Short mmCIF file of C-alpha atoms in Angstrom, two decimals:
data_model
loop_
_atom_site.label_atom_id
_atom_site.label_comp_id
_atom_site.label_asym_id
_atom_site.label_seq_id
_atom_site.Cartn_x
_atom_site.Cartn_y
_atom_site.Cartn_z
CA MET A 780 58.00 -20.20 14.27
CA ALA A 781 55.57 -18.97 11.63
CA ASP A 782 55.25 -19.38 7.87
CA ILE A 783 53.92 -15.81 7.58
CA VAL A 784 55.33 -12.90 9.56
CA LEU A 785 53.68 -9.49 9.35
CA THR A 786 55.86 -6.57 10.33
CA THR A 787 56.46 -2.83 10.08
CA LEU A 788 58.43 0.02 11.65
CA ASN A 789 56.09 2.25 13.62
CA ALA A 790 57.09 5.87 14.13
CA ARG A 791 56.94 5.37 17.91
CA HIS A 792 56.32 2.49 20.27
CA LEU A 793 53.11 4.22 21.40
CA HIS A 794 51.64 3.59 17.93
CA THR A 795 50.19 0.27 16.78
CA ALA A 796 50.20 -1.24 13.29
CA PHE A 797 46.48 -1.09 12.56
CA GLY A 798 46.74 -2.19 8.93
CA LEU A 799 48.75 -5.29 9.79
CA ARG A 800 46.14 -6.33 12.32
CA TYR A 801 43.54 -6.17 9.55
CA LEU A 802 45.74 -8.41 7.39
CA LEU A 803 46.22 -10.91 10.21
CA ALA A 804 42.51 -10.93 11.09
CA ASN A 805 41.61 -11.75 7.49
CA LEU A 806 44.12 -14.54 6.83
CA GLY A 807 41.44 -17.16 7.43
CA PRO A 808 42.89 -20.66 7.95
CA LEU A 809 46.42 -19.29 7.42
CA GLN A 810 46.17 -17.21 10.60
CA THR A 811 47.16 -20.11 12.86
CA ASN A 812 50.60 -20.16 11.20
CA ALA A 813 51.16 -16.41 11.13
CA SER A 814 52.53 -13.86 13.58
CA LEU A 815 52.74 -10.09 13.97
CA VAL A 816 56.02 -8.48 15.01
CA GLU A 817 56.20 -4.69 15.38
CA PHE A 818 59.27 -2.48 15.53
CA ASP A 819 59.88 1.25 15.70
CA LEU A 820 62.33 3.68 14.15
CA HIS A 821 64.67 3.52 17.14
CA GLN A 822 65.60 -0.10 16.38
CA ARG A 823 68.47 -1.01 14.09
CA PRO A 824 67.69 -2.75 10.78
CA LEU A 825 70.14 -5.59 11.55
CA ASP A 826 68.42 -6.28 14.86
CA ILE A 827 65.05 -6.25 13.10
CA VAL A 828 66.32 -8.78 10.54
CA GLU A 829 67.63 -11.01 13.33
CA THR A 830 64.24 -11.03 15.07
CA LEU A 831 62.36 -11.76 11.84
CA LEU A 832 64.61 -14.61 10.72
CA ALA A 833 64.43 -16.23 14.16
CA GLN A 834 60.83 -17.13 13.26
CA ARG A 835 62.00 -18.94 10.09
CA PRO A 836 59.25 -17.47 7.92
CA LYS A 837 58.51 -18.35 4.32
CA ILE A 838 56.73 -15.02 3.73
CA VAL A 839 57.41 -11.63 5.29
CA GLY A 840 54.68 -9.02 4.80
CA LEU A 841 56.08 -5.54 5.39
CA GLY A 842 54.03 -2.35 5.76
CA VAL A 843 55.91 0.62 4.26
CA TYR A 844 55.21 4.24 5.10
CA ILE A 845 56.78 7.57 4.28
CA TRP A 846 58.57 7.70 7.64
CA SER A 847 59.89 4.12 7.45
CA VAL A 848 60.84 3.52 3.83
CA THR A 849 64.56 4.22 4.28
CA PRO A 850 65.24 1.73 7.13
CA ALA A 851 62.68 -0.67 5.64
CA THR A 852 64.70 -0.74 2.41
CA GLU A 853 67.77 -1.78 4.41
CA VAL A 854 65.74 -4.49 6.16
CA VAL A 855 64.51 -5.94 2.86
CA ALA A 856 67.98 -5.80 1.27
CA THR A 857 69.47 -7.68 4.22
CA LEU A 858 66.67 -10.25 4.32
CA LYS A 859 67.08 -11.06 0.63
CA ARG A 860 70.87 -11.22 0.90
CA LEU A 861 70.69 -13.69 3.79
CA CYS A 862 67.67 -15.68 2.54
CA PRO A 863 67.19 -15.27 -1.22
CA ASN A 864 64.24 -17.69 -1.26
CA LEU A 865 62.30 -15.78 1.39
CA MET A 866 59.19 -14.18 -0.13
CA VAL A 867 58.93 -10.48 0.75
CA VAL A 868 55.54 -8.85 0.16
CA LEU A 869 55.21 -5.09 0.53
CA GLY A 870 52.13 -2.96 1.16
CA GLY A 871 51.20 0.46 2.43
CA PRO A 872 50.74 3.95 0.94
CA GLU A 873 54.42 4.55 0.20
CA VAL A 874 54.64 1.62 -2.24
CA SER A 875 51.09 1.73 -3.65
CA PHE A 876 51.97 4.41 -6.22
CA GLU A 877 54.94 5.06 -8.52
CA ALA A 878 56.24 1.71 -7.31
CA GLU A 879 58.44 0.50 -10.15
CA SER A 880 61.22 3.05 -9.62
CA GLN A 881 61.57 2.47 -5.87
CA PRO A 882 64.62 0.53 -4.64
CA ILE A 883 62.59 -1.28 -1.97
CA VAL A 884 60.14 -2.50 -4.62
CA GLN A 885 62.97 -3.73 -6.83
CA LEU A 886 64.30 -5.77 -3.91
CA ALA A 887 60.95 -7.30 -2.93
CA ASP A 888 59.03 -10.12 -4.58
CA TYR A 889 55.51 -8.64 -4.60
CA VAL A 890 53.70 -5.42 -3.82
CA ILE A 891 50.02 -5.17 -2.96
CA ALA A 892 48.87 -1.72 -4.05
CA GLY A 893 45.79 -0.48 -2.24
CA GLU A 894 43.78 -2.12 0.53
CA GLY A 895 45.30 -5.55 1.02
CA ASP A 896 42.93 -6.97 3.66
CA LEU A 897 41.80 -9.82 1.41
CA ALA A 898 44.40 -9.67 -1.36
CA PHE A 899 47.25 -10.49 1.04
CA ALA A 900 45.56 -13.67 2.23
CA GLU A 901 44.93 -14.75 -1.36
CA LEU A 902 48.56 -14.10 -2.32
CA CYS A 903 49.91 -15.98 0.70
CA GLY A 904 47.73 -18.97 -0.14
CA GLN A 905 49.14 -19.04 -3.66
CA LEU A 906 52.75 -18.69 -2.54
CA LEU A 907 52.52 -21.39 0.13
CA SER A 908 50.99 -23.78 -2.40
CA GLY A 909 53.88 -23.22 -4.80
CA GLN A 910 52.16 -20.83 -7.21
CA ARG A 911 53.92 -17.63 -8.32
CA PRO A 912 51.53 -14.99 -9.67
CA ASP A 913 52.59 -13.15 -12.80
CA GLY A 914 53.70 -9.58 -12.24
CA LYS A 915 55.16 -7.98 -9.15
CA ILE A 916 52.46 -5.34 -8.55
CA ILE A 917 49.07 -6.65 -7.42
CA ALA A 918 46.28 -4.08 -7.55
CA ALA A 919 43.84 -4.78 -4.71
CA LYS A 920 40.19 -3.87 -5.06
CA PRO A 921 38.63 -1.96 -2.12
CA PRO A 922 36.78 -4.54 0.01
CA GLU A 923 33.39 -4.02 1.60
CA PHE A 924 33.34 -3.89 5.39
CA SER A 925 30.68 -6.57 5.51
CA GLY A 926 33.19 -9.05 4.11
CA LEU A 927 36.02 -8.23 6.52
CA ALA A 928 36.95 -9.69 9.87
CA LEU A 929 37.52 -6.80 12.28
CA PRO A 930 40.97 -6.73 13.95
CA TYR A 931 40.23 -5.38 17.43
CA GLY A 932 40.67 -8.70 19.20
CA LEU A 933 44.32 -8.65 18.07
CA TYR A 934 45.17 -5.77 20.40
CA ASP A 935 46.96 -7.57 23.26
CA ASP A 936 47.06 -6.58 26.92
CA HIS A 937 50.20 -4.47 26.44
CA ASP A 938 48.49 -2.55 23.62
CA VAL A 939 45.42 -1.94 25.75
CA GLU A 940 47.45 -0.77 28.73
CA HIS A 941 50.17 1.33 27.09
CA ARG A 942 49.41 2.18 23.46
CA VAL A 943 46.96 4.07 21.27
CA ILE A 944 44.10 1.90 20.01
CA TYR A 945 43.25 2.76 16.39
CA VAL A 946 39.63 2.46 15.31
CA GLU A 947 38.04 2.72 11.89
CA ALA A 948 34.37 3.57 11.45
CA SER A 949 34.68 4.34 7.73
CA ARG A 950 37.11 4.21 4.84
CA GLY A 951 37.53 6.54 1.93
CA CYS A 952 37.04 10.23 1.33
CA PRO A 953 34.55 12.01 -0.97
CA PHE A 954 36.83 15.01 -1.48
CA SER A 955 39.59 15.53 -4.02
CA CYS A 956 42.23 17.61 -2.17
CA GLU A 957 45.31 17.19 -4.31
CA PHE A 958 47.90 17.06 -1.51
CA CYS A 959 46.27 14.00 0.08
CA LEU A 960 46.21 10.33 -0.94
CA SER A 961 42.77 9.93 0.60
CA SER A 962 41.39 11.75 -2.43
CA LEU A 963 42.20 8.58 -4.39
CA ASP A 964 40.30 6.38 -1.95
CA ILE A 965 36.73 6.39 -3.27
CA PRO A 966 34.00 5.43 -2.44
CA VAL A 967 33.40 6.02 1.27
CA ARG A 968 32.40 2.81 3.05
CA ALA A 969 31.07 2.61 6.61
CA ALA A 970 31.75 -0.15 9.12
CA PRO A 971 28.70 -2.04 10.41
CA LEU A 972 28.00 -0.24 13.68
CA PRO A 973 26.62 -3.19 15.69
CA ARG A 974 29.80 -5.19 15.04
CA LEU A 975 32.02 -2.17 15.69
CA PHE A 976 30.25 -1.38 18.97
CA ASP A 977 30.61 -4.98 20.09
CA HIS A 978 34.38 -4.81 19.57
CA LEU A 979 34.65 -1.39 21.22
CA GLN A 980 32.72 -2.65 24.22
CA ARG A 981 35.18 -5.54 24.63
CA LEU A 982 38.14 -3.15 24.45
CA LEU A 983 36.56 -0.84 27.01
CA ASP A 984 35.85 -3.79 29.28
CA ARG A 985 39.54 -4.74 29.03
CA GLY A 986 40.56 -1.26 30.15
CA ALA A 987 41.43 0.48 26.86
CA ARG A 988 41.53 4.25 27.36
CA GLN A 989 42.92 6.00 24.27
CA PHE A 990 41.10 5.55 20.95
CA LYS A 991 42.12 7.26 17.75
CA PHE A 992 39.56 7.05 14.95
CA VAL A 993 41.42 7.06 11.64
CA ASP A 994 38.43 8.07 9.49
CA ARG A 995 39.34 10.95 7.20
CA THR A 996 35.82 12.38 7.38
CA PHE A 997 34.30 11.22 10.65
CA ASN A 998 31.39 13.68 10.46
CA LEU A 999 30.46 12.88 6.85
CA ASN A 1000 27.66 10.46 7.78
CA LEU A 1001 25.93 12.39 10.52
CA ASP A 1002 23.78 9.50 11.75
CA HIS A 1003 26.88 7.31 12.13
CA SER A 1004 28.85 10.09 13.79
CA ARG A 1005 26.17 10.81 16.35
CA ALA A 1006 25.63 7.11 17.10
CA ILE A 1007 29.36 6.63 17.76
CA LEU A 1008 29.59 9.69 19.98
CA GLU A 1009 26.49 8.63 21.93
CA PHE A 1010 27.98 5.16 22.42
CA LEU A 1011 31.26 6.59 23.71
CA LEU A 1012 29.52 9.07 25.99
CA THR A 1013 27.34 6.33 27.45
CA HIS A 1014 30.40 4.18 28.20
CA TYR A 1015 32.69 7.03 29.25
CA ARG A 1016 34.85 6.60 32.34
CA PRO A 1017 37.50 9.01 33.68
CA GLY A 1018 40.74 8.47 31.76
CA HIS A 1019 39.10 7.92 28.37
CA PHE A 1020 40.35 9.94 25.40
CA PHE A 1021 38.88 9.86 21.88
CA HIS A 1022 40.44 11.46 18.77
CA PHE A 1023 38.53 12.22 15.55
CA GLU A 1024 39.32 14.00 12.28
CA LEU A 1025 36.45 16.30 11.28
CA ILE A 1026 35.34 18.11 8.16
CA PRO A 1027 35.63 21.69 9.44
CA ASP A 1028 32.53 23.20 7.86
CA ARG A 1029 30.08 20.39 8.73
CA LEU A 1030 28.83 20.56 12.30
CA PRO A 1031 25.03 20.68 12.51
CA GLU A 1032 23.06 20.96 15.73
CA SER A 1033 22.57 17.19 15.92
CA LEU A 1034 26.32 16.77 16.50
CA ARG A 1035 26.84 19.94 18.50
CA GLU A 1036 24.41 18.82 21.17
CA VAL A 1037 26.14 15.53 21.92
CA ILE A 1038 29.67 16.99 21.62
CA ALA A 1039 28.83 19.63 24.22
CA ARG A 1040 27.95 16.90 26.75
CA PHE A 1041 31.48 15.44 26.91
CA PRO A 1042 33.63 16.40 29.92
CA PRO A 1043 36.89 18.38 29.46
CA GLY A 1044 39.86 16.53 28.04
CA VAL A 1045 37.90 13.59 26.62
CA LEU A 1046 37.46 14.56 22.95
CA GLN A 1047 40.14 15.78 20.56
CA PHE A 1048 39.17 16.99 17.09
CA GLU A 1049 41.74 17.29 14.32
CA ILE A 1050 40.44 19.93 11.94
CA GLY A 1051 42.15 20.32 8.59
CA VAL A 1052 41.94 23.98 7.61
CA GLN A 1053 45.11 23.75 5.44
CA THR A 1054 44.67 27.21 3.89
CA PHE A 1055 42.49 30.30 4.29
CA ASN A 1056 43.33 31.44 0.75
CA ALA A 1057 40.20 30.64 -1.28
CA GLU A 1058 42.04 30.87 -4.60
CA VAL A 1059 44.70 28.43 -3.44
CA ALA A 1060 42.05 26.09 -2.03
CA SER A 1061 40.24 26.08 -5.36
CA ARG A 1062 43.50 25.42 -7.20
CA ILE A 1063 44.14 22.23 -5.20
CA GLN A 1064 40.47 21.12 -5.35
CA ARG A 1065 39.78 21.72 -1.67
CA ARG A 1066 36.20 22.75 -1.04
CA GLN A 1067 35.27 24.41 2.23
CA ASP A 1068 32.98 27.14 3.47
CA TYR A 1069 35.18 29.47 5.50
CA GLN A 1070 32.30 31.27 7.19
CA ARG A 1071 30.91 27.97 8.50
CA LEU A 1072 34.40 26.77 9.39
CA GLU A 1073 35.01 29.82 11.59
CA HIS A 1074 31.54 29.59 13.13
CA ASN A 1075 32.12 25.92 13.99
CA LEU A 1076 35.54 26.52 15.50
CA ARG A 1077 34.20 29.34 17.65
CA PHE A 1078 31.38 27.10 18.86
CA LEU A 1079 33.78 24.27 19.71
CA ARG A 1080 36.18 26.59 21.52
CA ASP A 1081 33.60 28.61 23.41
CA GLN A 1082 30.80 26.15 24.13
CA THR A 1083 32.44 22.73 24.41
CA ALA A 1084 35.36 21.15 26.25
CA VAL A 1085 36.90 19.64 23.10
CA HIS A 1086 40.66 19.83 22.61
CA LEU A 1087 41.12 21.41 19.16
CA HIS A 1088 44.03 20.55 16.88
CA ALA A 1089 43.95 22.52 13.60
CA ASP A 1090 46.17 21.96 10.56
CA LEU A 1091 47.74 24.45 8.14
CA ILE A 1092 50.01 23.59 5.22
CA ALA A 1093 52.86 25.85 4.13
CA GLY A 1094 54.12 25.74 0.54
CA LEU A 1095 50.89 25.11 -1.37
CA PRO A 1096 51.03 26.17 -5.04
CA GLY A 1097 50.20 29.83 -5.38
CA GLU A 1098 50.25 30.67 -1.66
CA SER A 1099 52.83 33.33 -0.76
CA LEU A 1100 54.47 33.71 2.60
CA GLU A 1101 52.29 36.75 3.27
CA SER A 1102 49.14 34.75 2.47
CA PHE A 1103 50.21 31.90 4.75
CA ALA A 1104 50.99 34.40 7.52
CA ALA A 1105 47.53 35.96 7.19
CA GLY A 1106 45.94 32.51 7.42
CA PHE A 1107 47.98 31.65 10.50
CA ASP A 1108 46.93 34.88 12.21
CA ARG A 1109 43.31 34.21 11.28
CA LEU A 1110 43.52 30.76 12.82
CA ILE A 1111 45.18 32.14 15.97
CA GLY A 1112 42.12 34.35 16.36
CA LEU A 1113 39.93 31.23 16.48
CA ARG A 1114 42.00 29.93 19.44
CA PRO A 1115 42.52 26.22 18.75
CA HIS A 1116 44.65 24.57 21.42
CA GLU A 1117 47.17 23.42 18.82
CA ILE A 1118 48.05 24.51 15.29
CA GLN A 1119 49.99 21.94 13.30
CA VAL A 1120 52.13 23.88 10.83
CA GLY A 1121 52.86 21.30 8.15
CA ILE A 1122 55.30 21.68 5.28
CA LEU A 1123 53.77 20.48 2.00
CA LYS A 1124 54.88 16.99 0.93
CA ARG A 1125 54.61 15.48 -2.53
CA LEU A 1126 53.19 12.11 -1.61
CA ARG A 1127 53.57 9.43 -4.25
CA GLY A 1128 50.45 9.32 -6.41
CA ALA A 1129 49.02 12.62 -5.14
CA ALA A 1130 47.66 14.97 -7.81
CA ILE A 1131 49.57 17.95 -6.35
CA ALA A 1132 52.34 17.05 -8.80
CA ARG A 1133 50.37 18.60 -11.67
CA HIS A 1134 51.37 22.06 -10.39
CA ASP A 1135 55.11 21.41 -10.44
CA ALA A 1136 55.92 23.25 -13.65
CA GLU A 1137 53.64 26.27 -13.31
CA TRP A 1138 54.55 27.01 -9.69
CA GLU A 1139 58.16 25.80 -9.90
CA MET A 1140 57.66 23.32 -7.09
CA VAL A 1141 60.96 21.80 -5.97
CA TYR A 1142 60.69 18.89 -3.54
CA ASN A 1143 63.20 17.00 -1.48
CA PRO A 1144 63.95 13.74 -3.37
CA GLN A 1145 64.30 11.91 -0.03
CA PRO A 1146 61.47 11.05 2.37
CA PRO A 1147 59.33 12.80 3.49
CA TYR A 1148 59.49 14.58 0.07
CA ASP A 1149 58.82 17.99 1.59
CA ILE A 1150 58.80 21.16 -0.49
CA LEU A 1151 62.17 22.94 -0.71
CA GLN A 1152 61.02 26.01 -2.59
CA ASN A 1153 58.49 27.22 -5.13
CA ARG A 1154 57.84 30.24 -7.27
CA LEU A 1155 56.61 32.37 -4.37
CA ILE A 1156 58.69 31.09 -1.44
CA ASP A 1157 62.42 30.66 -1.99
CA PHE A 1158 64.60 28.12 -0.20
CA ALA A 1159 65.80 30.53 2.49
CA ALA A 1160 62.23 31.53 3.38
CA MET A 1161 61.12 27.88 3.37
CA GLN A 1162 63.90 27.06 5.81
CA LYS A 1163 62.59 29.78 8.11
CA LEU A 1164 59.13 28.21 7.87
CA ARG A 1165 60.58 24.83 8.81
CA ARG A 1166 62.17 26.30 11.91
CA PHE A 1167 58.96 28.19 12.67
CA ALA A 1168 56.98 24.93 12.47
CA ARG A 1169 59.38 23.07 14.76
CA TYR A 1170 59.62 25.82 17.36
CA TRP A 1171 55.88 26.36 17.23
CA ASP A 1172 55.41 22.71 18.14
CA LEU A 1173 57.81 23.10 21.07
CA VAL A 1174 56.34 26.37 22.37
CA GLY A 1175 52.86 26.76 20.90
CA ASN A 1176 51.56 23.18 20.80
CA SER A 1177 53.32 21.44 23.67
CA GLY A 1178 51.11 22.97 26.36
CA ASN A 1179 54.24 23.95 28.27
CA PHE A 1180 53.86 27.67 27.56
CA CYS A 1181 50.12 28.36 27.37
CA GLU A 1182 50.33 31.57 29.41
CA THR A 1183 53.75 32.73 28.16
CA LEU A 1184 53.12 32.17 24.46
CA PRO A 1185 50.85 35.23 23.89
CA LEU A 1186 53.56 37.46 25.40
CA ILE A 1187 55.52 36.95 22.19
CA TRP A 1188 52.98 39.09 20.36
CA SER A 1189 51.24 40.92 23.22
CA ASN A 1190 50.12 44.46 22.42
CA THR A 1191 52.46 46.51 24.58
CA ALA A 1192 53.56 50.03 23.86
CA GLN A 1193 56.92 48.85 22.71
CA ALA A 1194 55.53 46.04 20.59
CA SER A 1195 53.59 48.58 18.55
CA ARG A 1196 56.86 50.26 17.58
CA LEU A 1197 58.42 47.04 16.33
CA SER A 1198 58.03 45.74 12.81
CA GLY A 1199 58.67 42.41 11.19
CA THR A 1200 59.73 41.47 7.68
CA LEU A 1201 58.49 38.63 5.50
CA ALA A 1202 60.60 37.77 2.49
CA ASP A 1203 58.97 38.56 -0.84
CA PRO A 1204 59.51 36.36 -3.93
CA GLY A 1205 62.45 38.49 -5.01
CA GLY A 1206 64.15 38.22 -1.65
CA GLY A 1207 63.77 41.91 -0.81
CA GLY A 1208 61.29 42.05 2.07
CA ILE A 1209 57.97 43.63 2.85
CA PRO A 1210 57.58 45.44 6.20
CA VAL A 1211 54.43 44.41 8.04
CA PRO A 1212 53.04 45.00 11.54
CA LEU A 1213 54.04 42.43 14.13
CA SER A 1214 51.19 39.96 13.90
CA PRO A 1215 51.30 36.65 15.84
CA PHE A 1216 52.96 35.03 12.81
CA ALA A 1217 55.53 37.78 12.32
CA SER A 1218 56.18 37.96 16.07
CA PHE A 1219 56.74 34.22 16.39
CA LEU A 1220 58.89 34.21 13.25
CA ARG A 1221 61.06 36.90 14.84
CA TRP A 1222 61.38 34.79 18.02
CA SER A 1223 62.04 31.68 15.94
CA GLU A 1224 64.98 33.27 14.14
CA TRP A 1225 66.28 34.76 17.41
CA LEU A 1226 66.18 31.30 19.00
CA HIS A 1227 67.85 29.58 16.08
CA ALA A 1228 70.67 32.12 16.06
CA ARG A 1229 71.47 31.12 19.65
CA ALA A 1230 70.50 27.46 19.90
CA ARG A 1231 71.66 26.53 16.36
CA ARG A 1232 69.33 23.55 16.39
CA THR A 1233 65.63 22.70 16.27
CA ASP A 1234 65.65 19.53 18.36
CA GLY A 1235 67.20 18.32 21.58
CA ILE A 1236 66.49 21.58 23.44
CA ALA A 1237 65.68 20.73 27.07
CA LEU A 1238 62.53 22.31 28.47
CA ALA A 1239 64.39 24.34 31.12
CA ARG A 1240 66.81 25.63 28.50
CA LEU A 1241 63.96 26.55 26.16
CA ALA A 1242 62.21 28.39 28.99
CA GLU A 1243 65.42 30.29 29.73
CA PHE A 1244 65.76 31.33 26.09
CA LEU A 1245 62.15 32.49 26.12
CA PHE A 1246 62.60 34.47 29.33
CA HIS A 1247 65.71 36.19 27.97
CA TYR A 1248 63.99 37.03 24.69
CA LEU A 1249 60.87 38.47 26.30
CA THR A 1250 62.70 40.56 28.87
CA THR A 1251 65.58 41.82 26.69
CA ASP A 1252 64.39 41.86 23.08
CA ARG A 1253 60.73 42.63 23.84
CA LYS A 1254 61.53 44.45 27.10
CA LEU A 1255 58.54 43.01 28.95
CA ASP A 1256 58.28 43.36 32.71
CA THR A 1257 60.72 40.92 34.32
CA ALA A 1258 58.61 39.97 37.33
CA GLN A 1259 55.41 39.46 35.33
CA THR A 1260 57.23 37.43 32.68
CA ALA A 1261 58.88 35.27 35.34
CA ALA A 1262 55.54 34.68 37.06
CA ALA A 1263 53.90 33.59 33.79
CA LEU A 1264 56.78 31.26 32.94
CA TRP A 1265 56.72 29.74 36.42
CA ARG A 1266 52.99 29.05 36.26
CA ASP A 1267 53.53 27.41 32.86
CA TYR A 1268 56.51 25.45 34.15
CA GLN A 1269 54.31 23.85 36.79
CA ARG A 1270 51.82 22.50 34.23
CA GLY A 1271 53.72 19.25 33.97
CA GLY A 1272 53.74 18.76 37.74
CA ARG A 1273 57.14 20.43 38.27
CA ARG A 1274 57.65 21.87 41.77
CA ASP A 1275 61.15 23.38 41.76
CA PRO A 1276 61.72 26.64 39.84
CA PRO A 1277 64.61 26.50 37.36
CA PRO A 1278 67.67 28.44 38.59
CA PHE A 1279 67.30 31.29 36.09
CA LEU A 1280 63.80 32.10 37.42
CA LYS A 1281 64.43 31.90 41.17
CA PRO A 1282 65.82 35.45 41.59
CA PHE A 1283 62.60 36.87 40.10
CA LEU A 1284 60.05 34.82 42.06
CA PRO A 1285 58.62 35.30 45.57
CA PRO A 1286 59.95 33.02 48.35
CA ASP A 1287 56.85 30.80 48.33
CA ALA A 1288 57.05 30.16 44.56
CA ALA A 1289 57.50 26.41 44.99
CA LYS A 1290 53.97 26.13 46.37
CA PRO A 1291 51.95 24.05 43.83
CA THR A 1292 49.44 25.92 41.69
CA PRO A 1293 45.97 24.33 41.45
CA SER A 1294 45.27 22.86 38.02
CA ARG A 1295 42.03 22.47 36.18
CA ALA A 1296 40.92 18.83 36.00
CA SER A 1297 41.65 17.17 32.66
CA ASN A 1298 39.84 13.83 33.30
CA GLY A 1299 42.95 11.81 32.48
CA ALA A 1300 43.71 13.23 29.02
CA PRO A 1301 47.18 12.49 27.59
CA ARG A 1302 49.84 14.71 29.14
CA ARG A 1303 50.26 17.08 26.21
CA GLN A 1304 46.54 17.76 25.96
CA ALA A 1305 46.14 17.90 29.73
CA ARG A 1306 48.66 20.75 29.96
CA HIS A 1307 46.36 22.88 27.80
CA TRP A 1308 43.66 22.46 30.44
CA GLY A 1309 45.94 23.24 33.38
#
């Protein structure tokens, strides 16, 4: 039983509710009568309500995110129908902006907009003492780290053993990119490193292996960044994995030197390129030096063992399909291990909305509020981009087809005679050479015409589709294609060739292929090192 229950719906069980742990850590004397209960999107709202009410709470604090708002709305509606006097307090980015019109906000009692670390404790104290603050929306002021209790002791043994441990070395972002809510989170505040290191040491001593730093600009404060990397390198043990989000054009020698000392498979950098179109970048207030960006990516790829995850966004105002394709091909040339092809979303409160009229931006009214079409990319072309993004994740990012993937656009004699077509704004079509983007788009549409779906495609079935496409549509050598697919198929530890490949493989094909050591990186990243 608990007077205060903190809860949310995580996207996956692997994830942990970092924000709720901050709220619980900062409840002060109220913490002894509070609990944290996490769910994920696979659980039914009625079952979630049953679990919450079993604790007989007086206050339920619910974290709401873009991926969870729909089932969370059902949870709140059911809670209030069953227990009208139960106080429901919402928080999180989805309800911190444009709140009044949201059904979930109308159902709830209070909303804490912004960073609720201290504001939630204050509100709970008032409610439990019988006070009811005026107004439903409570604007929370950004707290200083020096005044916060850190939440890392609230990761339990199951979290440490089986889940990603989120870490925060700084909050805020100095940039003003209009597609991102972090542009509203100013100023940047750094965590006190001695306290942070003390907590990290305890987690490492308990056996924690995967750490994801949630800082939007980890390499903004170079002294902090280097100190954190040096700490992690000093305490590194096989099986450790550390994820950071980096500013792509800021990588001086002081960071390069320590990054280069990490073993393979230990560091992952998420690098937000978003667009290579300088005019589009300027339009959405994104500042970056492309020459430095490319130089840094080449250094990381060629001279370090970092796993590189780069982001591009499709659908930005003023970026045509041809421009996006050129940016994708440019990024392919820099050879990151993964390219996250994101479809632009209109996040609540984000300044990207100011371009709606001029660029005829039409967004999905339902979460995740992704772009449906704009002045330069019509709905049909945007649908092709969605399929491209999904299939790219399955084939390009998964690590299951590292050797086979380049065959889709390899420079063979017959590939040079092929041509692709990207839809122009009028729907006509512009012939272009088969670049990596155009080649993969061609494969993407071929696959969709046969699979008729973008999810639920088993790996063996996907490999069979790929083999058929490469050997019939692209007319690549059957034996060489089969050999490449088989080597890729073994990356996940598979020993038996799928039936469609067996006729094209030598008798000893089931013999395991040696893999490059990945030092215990997560499976997806480890396959890129195989």
